[in-house]
Amino acid sequence: MDNCKPTVLWTGNGYHIYIVLETRPLELIKELKELSNEPSNKFLKFGE
């Protein structure tokens, strides 16, 4: 994260900060796969 250059947006309702992260699909994490068949989709729906 030393070379991190986040995108910062002012939308009128506050600041929004976007940081690109490299990660693996949540389906590859055994503990999450045991809880759901589609952990990535569940996470995205939770974040909405």
CSV table of C-alpha atoms in Angstrom, one decimal:
chain,number,residue,atom,x,y,z
A,1,MET,CA,0.0,0.0,0.0
A,2,ASP,CA,3.1,2.3,-0.1
A,3,ASN,CA,2.3,3.3,-3.7
A,4,CYS,CA,-1.4,3.6,-3.0
A,5,LYS,CA,-3.1,6.5,-4.9
A,6,PRO,CA,-6.8,6.4,-3.9
A,7,THR,CA,-9.5,8.1,-5.9
A,8,VAL,CA,-11.2,10.7,-3.7
A,9,LEU,CA,-14.5,12.1,-4.9
A,10,TRP,CA,-16.6,14.9,-3.4
A,11,THR,CA,-20.2,14.2,-4.4
A,12,GLY,CA,-22.0,16.8,-2.4
A,13,ASN,CA,-23.0,14.3,0.3
A,14,GLY,CA,-19.5,13.8,1.6
A,15,TYR,CA,-16.2,12.3,0.4
A,16,HIS,CA,-16.0,8.9,-1.2
A,17,ILE,CA,-12.6,7.2,-1.3
A,18,TYR,CA,-11.9,4.3,-3.6
A,19,ILE,CA,-8.8,2.1,-3.2
A,20,VAL,CA,-8.0,-0.7,-5.6
A,21,LEU,CA,-7.2,-3.9,-3.8
A,22,GLU,CA,-5.9,-7.2,-5.3
A,23,THR,CA,-7.6,-10.1,-3.6
A,24,ARG,CA,-8.8,-13.6,-4.4
A,25,PRO,CA,-12.4,-14.6,-4.9
A,26,LEU,CA,-14.2,-15.3,-1.7
A,27,GLU,CA,-15.3,-18.6,-3.0
A,28,LEU,CA,-11.7,-19.8,-2.6
A,29,ILE,CA,-11.8,-19.2,1.2
A,30,LYS,CA,-12.9,-22.5,2.8
A,31,GLU,CA,-14.6,-21.0,5.8
A,32,LEU,CA,-16.8,-18.7,3.7
A,33,LYS,CA,-17.6,-21.4,1.2
A,34,GLU,CA,-19.0,-23.5,4.0
A,35,LEU,CA,-21.4,-20.7,4.9
A,36,SER,CA,-22.7,-20.0,1.4
A,37,ASN,CA,-22.5,-21.2,-2.2
A,38,GLU,CA,-22.0,-17.6,-3.4
A,39,PRO,CA,-20.0,-15.7,-0.7
A,40,SER,CA,-18.9,-13.0,-3.2
A,41,ASN,CA,-22.5,-12.2,-4.2
A,42,LYS,CA,-23.7,-12.2,-0.6
A,43,PHE,CA,-20.9,-9.8,0.3
A,44,LEU,CA,-21.7,-7.4,-2.6
A,45,LYS,CA,-25.4,-7.4,-1.6
A,46,PHE,CA,-24.5,-6.7,2.0
A,47,GLY,CA,-22.4,-3.8,0.9
A,48,GLU,CA,-25.1,-2.1,-1.1
